[in-house]
PDB file of C-alpha atoms in Angstrom:
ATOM      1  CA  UNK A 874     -51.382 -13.951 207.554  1.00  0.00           C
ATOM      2  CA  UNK A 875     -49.602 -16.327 205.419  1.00  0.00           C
ATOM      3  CA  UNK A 876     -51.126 -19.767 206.530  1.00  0.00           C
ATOM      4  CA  UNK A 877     -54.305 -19.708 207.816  1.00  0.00           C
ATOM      5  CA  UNK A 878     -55.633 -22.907 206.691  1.00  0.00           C
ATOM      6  CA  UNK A 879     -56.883 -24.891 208.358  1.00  0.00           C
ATOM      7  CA  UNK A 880     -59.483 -21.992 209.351  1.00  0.00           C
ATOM      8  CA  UNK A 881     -60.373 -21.653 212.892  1.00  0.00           C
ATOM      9  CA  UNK A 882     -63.854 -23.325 212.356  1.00  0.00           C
ATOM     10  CA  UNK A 883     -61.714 -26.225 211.473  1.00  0.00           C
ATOM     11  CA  UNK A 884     -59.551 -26.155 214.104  1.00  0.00           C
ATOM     12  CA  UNK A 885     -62.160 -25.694 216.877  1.00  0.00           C
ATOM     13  CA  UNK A 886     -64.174 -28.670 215.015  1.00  0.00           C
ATOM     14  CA  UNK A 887     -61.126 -30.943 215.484  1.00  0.00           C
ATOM     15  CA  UNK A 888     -60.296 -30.114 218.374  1.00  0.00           C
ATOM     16  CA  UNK A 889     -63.627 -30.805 219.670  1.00  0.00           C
ATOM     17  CA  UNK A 890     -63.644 -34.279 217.944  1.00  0.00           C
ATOM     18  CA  UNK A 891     -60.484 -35.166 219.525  1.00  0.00           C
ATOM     19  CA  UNK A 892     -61.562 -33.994 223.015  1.00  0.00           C
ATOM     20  CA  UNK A 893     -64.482 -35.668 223.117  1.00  0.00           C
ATOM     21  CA  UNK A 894     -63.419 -38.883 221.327  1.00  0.00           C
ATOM     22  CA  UNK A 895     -59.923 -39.011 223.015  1.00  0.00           C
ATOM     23  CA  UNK A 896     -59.710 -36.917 226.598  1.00  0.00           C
ATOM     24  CA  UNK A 897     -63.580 -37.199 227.657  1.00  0.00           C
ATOM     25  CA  UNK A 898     -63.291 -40.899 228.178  1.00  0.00           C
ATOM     26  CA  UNK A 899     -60.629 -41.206 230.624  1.00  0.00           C
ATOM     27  CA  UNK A 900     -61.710 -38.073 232.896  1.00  0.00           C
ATOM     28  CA  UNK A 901     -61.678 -38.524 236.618  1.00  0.00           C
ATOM     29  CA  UNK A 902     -64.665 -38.396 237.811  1.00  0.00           C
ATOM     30  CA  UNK A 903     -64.371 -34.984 239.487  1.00  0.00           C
ATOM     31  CA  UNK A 904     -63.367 -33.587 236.398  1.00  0.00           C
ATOM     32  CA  UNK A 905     -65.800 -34.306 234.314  1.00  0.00           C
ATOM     33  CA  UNK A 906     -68.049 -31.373 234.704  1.00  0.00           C
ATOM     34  CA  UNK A 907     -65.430 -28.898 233.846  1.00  0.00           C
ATOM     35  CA  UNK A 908     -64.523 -31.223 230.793  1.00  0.00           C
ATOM     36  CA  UNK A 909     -68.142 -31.312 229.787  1.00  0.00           C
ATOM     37  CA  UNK A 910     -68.282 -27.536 229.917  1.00  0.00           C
ATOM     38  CA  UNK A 911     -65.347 -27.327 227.875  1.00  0.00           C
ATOM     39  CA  UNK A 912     -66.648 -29.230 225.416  1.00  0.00           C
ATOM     40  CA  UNK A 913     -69.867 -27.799 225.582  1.00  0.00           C
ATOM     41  CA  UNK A 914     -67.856 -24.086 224.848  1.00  0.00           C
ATOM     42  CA  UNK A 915     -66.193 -25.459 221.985  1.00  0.00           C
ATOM     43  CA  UNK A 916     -69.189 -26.546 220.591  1.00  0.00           C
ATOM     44  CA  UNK A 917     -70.684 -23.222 220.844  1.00  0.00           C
ATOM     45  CA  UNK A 918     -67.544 -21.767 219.356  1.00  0.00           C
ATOM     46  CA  UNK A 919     -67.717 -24.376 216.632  1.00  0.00           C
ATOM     47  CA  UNK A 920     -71.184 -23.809 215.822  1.00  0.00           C
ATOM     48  CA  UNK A 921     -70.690 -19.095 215.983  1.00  0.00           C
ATOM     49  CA  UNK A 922     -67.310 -19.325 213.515  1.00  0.00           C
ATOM     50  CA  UNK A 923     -69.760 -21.606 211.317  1.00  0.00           C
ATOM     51  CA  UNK A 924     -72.745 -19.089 211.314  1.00  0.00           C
ATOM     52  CA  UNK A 925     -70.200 -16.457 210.496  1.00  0.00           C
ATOM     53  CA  UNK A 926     -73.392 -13.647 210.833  1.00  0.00           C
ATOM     54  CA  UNK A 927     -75.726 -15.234 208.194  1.00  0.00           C
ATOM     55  CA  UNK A 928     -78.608 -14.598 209.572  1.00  0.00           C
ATOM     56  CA  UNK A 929     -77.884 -10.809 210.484  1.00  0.00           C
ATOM     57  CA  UNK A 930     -78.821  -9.804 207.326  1.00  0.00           C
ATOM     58  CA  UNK A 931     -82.346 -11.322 206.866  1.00  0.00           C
ATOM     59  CA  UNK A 932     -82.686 -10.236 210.737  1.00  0.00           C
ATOM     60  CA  UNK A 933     -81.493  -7.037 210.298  1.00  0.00           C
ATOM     61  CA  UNK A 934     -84.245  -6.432 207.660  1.00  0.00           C
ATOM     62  CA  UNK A 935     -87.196  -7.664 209.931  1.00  0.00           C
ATOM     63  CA  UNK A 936     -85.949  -5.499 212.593  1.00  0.00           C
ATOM     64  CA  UNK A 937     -85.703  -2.949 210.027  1.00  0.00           C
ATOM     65  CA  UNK A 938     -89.240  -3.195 208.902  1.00  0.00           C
ATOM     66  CA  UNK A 939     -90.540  -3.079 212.505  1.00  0.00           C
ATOM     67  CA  UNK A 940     -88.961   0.230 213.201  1.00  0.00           C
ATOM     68  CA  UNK A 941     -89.346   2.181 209.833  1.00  0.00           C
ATOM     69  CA  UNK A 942     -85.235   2.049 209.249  1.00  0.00           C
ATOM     70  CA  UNK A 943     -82.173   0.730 207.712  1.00  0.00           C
ATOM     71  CA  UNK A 944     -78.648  -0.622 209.096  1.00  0.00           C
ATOM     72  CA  UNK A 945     -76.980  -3.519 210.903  1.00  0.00           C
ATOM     73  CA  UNK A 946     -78.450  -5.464 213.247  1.00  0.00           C
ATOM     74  CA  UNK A 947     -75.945  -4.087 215.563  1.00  0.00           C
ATOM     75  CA  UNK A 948     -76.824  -0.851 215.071  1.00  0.00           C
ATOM     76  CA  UNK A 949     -80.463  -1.583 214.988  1.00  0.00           C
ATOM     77  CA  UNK A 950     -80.871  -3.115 217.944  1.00  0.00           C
ATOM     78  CA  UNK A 951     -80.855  -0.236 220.623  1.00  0.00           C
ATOM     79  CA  UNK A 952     -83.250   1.951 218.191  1.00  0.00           C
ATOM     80  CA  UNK A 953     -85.360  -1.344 218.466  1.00  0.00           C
ATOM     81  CA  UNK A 954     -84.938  -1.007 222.383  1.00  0.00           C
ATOM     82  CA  UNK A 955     -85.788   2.799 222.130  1.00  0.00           C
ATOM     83  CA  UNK A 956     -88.823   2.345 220.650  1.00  0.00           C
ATOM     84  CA  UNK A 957     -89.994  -0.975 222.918  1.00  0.00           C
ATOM     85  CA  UNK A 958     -89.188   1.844 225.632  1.00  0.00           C
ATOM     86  CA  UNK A 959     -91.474   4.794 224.298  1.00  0.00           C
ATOM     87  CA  UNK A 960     -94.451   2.778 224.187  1.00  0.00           C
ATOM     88  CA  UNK A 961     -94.482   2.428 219.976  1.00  0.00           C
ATOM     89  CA  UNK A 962     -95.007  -1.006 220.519  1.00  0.00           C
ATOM     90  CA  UNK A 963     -97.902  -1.165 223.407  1.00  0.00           C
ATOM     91  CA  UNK A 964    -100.994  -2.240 220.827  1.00  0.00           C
ATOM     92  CA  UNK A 965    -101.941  -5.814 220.458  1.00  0.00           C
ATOM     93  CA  UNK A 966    -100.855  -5.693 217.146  1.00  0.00           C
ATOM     94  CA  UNK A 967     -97.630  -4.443 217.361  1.00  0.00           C
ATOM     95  CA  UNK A 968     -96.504  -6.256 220.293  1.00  0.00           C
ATOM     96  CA  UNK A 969     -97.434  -9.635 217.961  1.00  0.00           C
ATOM     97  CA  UNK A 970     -95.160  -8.148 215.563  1.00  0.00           C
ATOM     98  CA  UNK A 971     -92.521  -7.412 218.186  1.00  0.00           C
ATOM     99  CA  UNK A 972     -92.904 -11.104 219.575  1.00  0.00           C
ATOM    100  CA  UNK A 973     -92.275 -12.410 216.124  1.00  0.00           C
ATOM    101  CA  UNK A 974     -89.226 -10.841 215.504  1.00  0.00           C
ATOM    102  CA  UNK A 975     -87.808 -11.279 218.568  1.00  0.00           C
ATOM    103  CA  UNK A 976     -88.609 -14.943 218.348  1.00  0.00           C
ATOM    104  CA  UNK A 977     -86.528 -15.004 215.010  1.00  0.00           C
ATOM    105  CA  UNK A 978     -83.850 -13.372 216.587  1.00  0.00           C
ATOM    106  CA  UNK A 979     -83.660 -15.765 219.316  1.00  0.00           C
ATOM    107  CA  UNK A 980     -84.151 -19.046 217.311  1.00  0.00           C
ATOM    108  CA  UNK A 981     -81.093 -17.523 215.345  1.00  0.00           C
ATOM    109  CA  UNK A 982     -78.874 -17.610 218.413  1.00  0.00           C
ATOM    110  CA  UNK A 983     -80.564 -20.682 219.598  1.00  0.00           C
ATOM    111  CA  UNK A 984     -79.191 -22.422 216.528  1.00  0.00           C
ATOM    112  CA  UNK A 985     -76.097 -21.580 218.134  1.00  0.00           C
ATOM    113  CA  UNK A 986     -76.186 -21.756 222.021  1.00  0.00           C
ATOM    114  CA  UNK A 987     -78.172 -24.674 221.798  1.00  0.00           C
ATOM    115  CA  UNK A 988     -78.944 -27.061 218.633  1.00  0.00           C
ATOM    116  CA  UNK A 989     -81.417 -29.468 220.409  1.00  0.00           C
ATOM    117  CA  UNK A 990     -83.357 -26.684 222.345  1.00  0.00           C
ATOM    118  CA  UNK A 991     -83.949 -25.117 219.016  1.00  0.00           C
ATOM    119  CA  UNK A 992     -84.872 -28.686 217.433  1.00  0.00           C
ATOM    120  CA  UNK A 993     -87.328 -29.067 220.432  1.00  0.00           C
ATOM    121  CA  UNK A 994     -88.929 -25.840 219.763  1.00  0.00           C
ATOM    122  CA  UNK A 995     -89.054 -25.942 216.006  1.00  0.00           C
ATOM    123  CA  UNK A 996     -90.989 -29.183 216.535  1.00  0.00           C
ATOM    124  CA  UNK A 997     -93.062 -28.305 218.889  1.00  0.00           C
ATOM    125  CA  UNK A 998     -96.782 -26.796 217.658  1.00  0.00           C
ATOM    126  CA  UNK A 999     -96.861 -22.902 217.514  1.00  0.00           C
ATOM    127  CA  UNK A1000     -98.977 -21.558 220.774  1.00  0.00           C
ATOM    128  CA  UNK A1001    -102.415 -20.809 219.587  1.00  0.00           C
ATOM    129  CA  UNK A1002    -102.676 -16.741 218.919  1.00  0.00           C
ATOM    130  CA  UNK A1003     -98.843 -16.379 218.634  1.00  0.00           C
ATOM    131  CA  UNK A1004     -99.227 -15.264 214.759  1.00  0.00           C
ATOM    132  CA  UNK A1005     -96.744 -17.699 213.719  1.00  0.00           C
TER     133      UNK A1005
ATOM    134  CA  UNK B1134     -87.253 -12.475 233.941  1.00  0.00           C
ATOM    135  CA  UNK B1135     -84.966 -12.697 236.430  1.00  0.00           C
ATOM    136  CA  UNK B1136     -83.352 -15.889 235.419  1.00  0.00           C
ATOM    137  CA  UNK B1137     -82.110 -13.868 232.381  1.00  0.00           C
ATOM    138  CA  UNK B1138     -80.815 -10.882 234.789  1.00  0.00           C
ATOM    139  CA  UNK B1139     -79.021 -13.533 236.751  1.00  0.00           C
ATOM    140  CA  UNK B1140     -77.537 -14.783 233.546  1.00  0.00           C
ATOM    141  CA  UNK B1141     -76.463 -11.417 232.385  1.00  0.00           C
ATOM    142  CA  UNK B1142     -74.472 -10.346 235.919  1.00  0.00           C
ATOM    143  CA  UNK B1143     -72.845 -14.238 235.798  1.00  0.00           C
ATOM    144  CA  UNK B1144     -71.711 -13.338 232.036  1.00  0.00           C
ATOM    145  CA  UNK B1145     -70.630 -10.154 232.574  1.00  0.00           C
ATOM    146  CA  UNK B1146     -68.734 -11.102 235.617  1.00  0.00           C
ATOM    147  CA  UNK B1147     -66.673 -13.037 233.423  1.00  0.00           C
ATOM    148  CA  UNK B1148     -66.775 -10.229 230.331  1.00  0.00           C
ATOM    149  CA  UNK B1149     -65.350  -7.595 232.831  1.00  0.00           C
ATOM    150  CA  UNK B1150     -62.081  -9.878 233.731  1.00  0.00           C
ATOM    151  CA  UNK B1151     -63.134  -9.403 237.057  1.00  0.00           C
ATOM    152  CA  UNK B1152     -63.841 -13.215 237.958  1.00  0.00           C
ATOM    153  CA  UNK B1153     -62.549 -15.127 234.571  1.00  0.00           C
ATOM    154  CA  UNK B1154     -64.828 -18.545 234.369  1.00  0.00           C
ATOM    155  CA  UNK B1155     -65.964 -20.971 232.092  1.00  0.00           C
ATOM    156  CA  UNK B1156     -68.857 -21.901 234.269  1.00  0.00           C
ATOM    157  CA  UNK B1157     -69.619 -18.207 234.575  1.00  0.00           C
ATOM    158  CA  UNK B1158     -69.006 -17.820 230.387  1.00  0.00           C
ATOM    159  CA  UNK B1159     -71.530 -20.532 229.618  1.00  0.00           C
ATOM    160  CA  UNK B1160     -74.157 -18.882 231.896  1.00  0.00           C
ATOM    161  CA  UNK B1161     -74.415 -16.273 229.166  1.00  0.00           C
ATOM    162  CA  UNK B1162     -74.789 -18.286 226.140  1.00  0.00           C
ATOM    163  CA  UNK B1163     -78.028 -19.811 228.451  1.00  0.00           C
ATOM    164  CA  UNK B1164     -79.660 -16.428 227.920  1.00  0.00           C
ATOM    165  CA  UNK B1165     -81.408 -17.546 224.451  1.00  0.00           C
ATOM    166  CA  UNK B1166     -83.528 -20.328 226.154  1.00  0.00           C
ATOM    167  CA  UNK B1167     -84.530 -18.134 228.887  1.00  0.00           C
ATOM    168  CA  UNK B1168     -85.545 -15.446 226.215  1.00  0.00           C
ATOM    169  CA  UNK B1169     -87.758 -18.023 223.939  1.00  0.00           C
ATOM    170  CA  UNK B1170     -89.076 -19.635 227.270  1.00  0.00           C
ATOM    171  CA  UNK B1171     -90.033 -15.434 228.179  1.00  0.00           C
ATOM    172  CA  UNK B1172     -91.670 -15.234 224.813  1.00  0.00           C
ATOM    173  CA  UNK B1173     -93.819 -18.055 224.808  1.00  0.00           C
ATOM    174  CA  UNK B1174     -95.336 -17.049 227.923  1.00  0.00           C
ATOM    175  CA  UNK B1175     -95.966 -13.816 226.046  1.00  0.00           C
ATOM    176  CA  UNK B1176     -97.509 -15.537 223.362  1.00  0.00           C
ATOM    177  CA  UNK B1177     -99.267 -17.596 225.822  1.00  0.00           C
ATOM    178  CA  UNK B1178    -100.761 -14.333 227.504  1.00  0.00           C
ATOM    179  CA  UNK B1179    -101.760 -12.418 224.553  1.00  0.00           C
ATOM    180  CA  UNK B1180    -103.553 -15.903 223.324  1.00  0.00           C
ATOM    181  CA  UNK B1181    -105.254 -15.417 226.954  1.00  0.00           C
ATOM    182  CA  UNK B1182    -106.260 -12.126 225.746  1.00  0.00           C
ATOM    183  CA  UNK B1183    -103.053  -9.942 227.812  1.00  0.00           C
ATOM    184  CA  UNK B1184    -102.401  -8.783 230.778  1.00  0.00           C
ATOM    185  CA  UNK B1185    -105.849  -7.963 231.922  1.00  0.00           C
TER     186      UNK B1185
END
């Protein structure tokens, strides 16, 4: 591509902005739900070209630890799954282990989905027991 | 639980091109707090001593 600046991040940002600062005001009332879920999905978009897969690395290694093996989260994910499924992570211990990493996972694509659901969990006091 | 199968068949209803929707779209990126909500009863439980 010759010009791809601004990056799509950028664009989706703006585009955002102007939405909400410019179209959101002057909505007909009977329009404004779809125009709230539009922002609401460029937010989300906004937020995923941002992340850009960060996490997936330091994810992929947790989930990597848990199940003895190496790879992409991608490709980890269904051996994860597998295992769950066999019964290799019945005890206690291991399903506090599971419960962990699966909470990291989700927080990751909280941070995405949903900003202030994440900032209301992060806030809130661990549950007593959950090894975090 | 089945909040987040619910969520799954509204995504995928929209993934599949059979019913395009943004409503139907955004039900899918909802999975995440039904998945953290399903784990913190977990936690909960297991704090409770499990499932017996």
């Amino acid at each position: 591509m010759i010009n791809d600046d601004p990056k799509a991040g950028d664009l989706v940002a703006i585009a955002l902005r102007s939405f909400r600062e410019a179209i959101l005001p002057v909505i007909p009332a009977e329009q404004r739900f779809t125009a709230l879920m539009i922002a609401n999905a460029l937010g989300v978009a906004e937020r995923e070209l941002a992340a850009g897969g960060k996490a997936d690395a330091a994810l992929a290694d947790a989930v990597g630890k848990l199940i003895d093996a190496k790879g992409d989260l991608r490709a980890l994910l269904p051996r994860l799954c597998t295992d769950i499924d066999v019964g290799r992570f019945d005890s206690p211990e291991r399903q506090e282990a599971l419960r962990s990493v699966l909470k990291d996972i989700t927080r990751a694509r909280l941070a995405v989905s949903n900003p202030k659901r994440l900032a209301a969990e992060t806030s809130k006091p661990e549950t007593p027991g959950s090894g975090r | 639980m089945r909040w987040a199968v619910i969520a799954i068949q509204q995504a995928n209803r929209h993934i599949s091109g059979t019913e395009p929707s943004l409503e139907l779209a955004l039900t899918g990126r909802m999975l995440p707090e039904i998945e953290m909500d399903l784990l913190l009863h977990l936690d909960a439980v297991a704090a409770r001593g499990g499932f017996v």
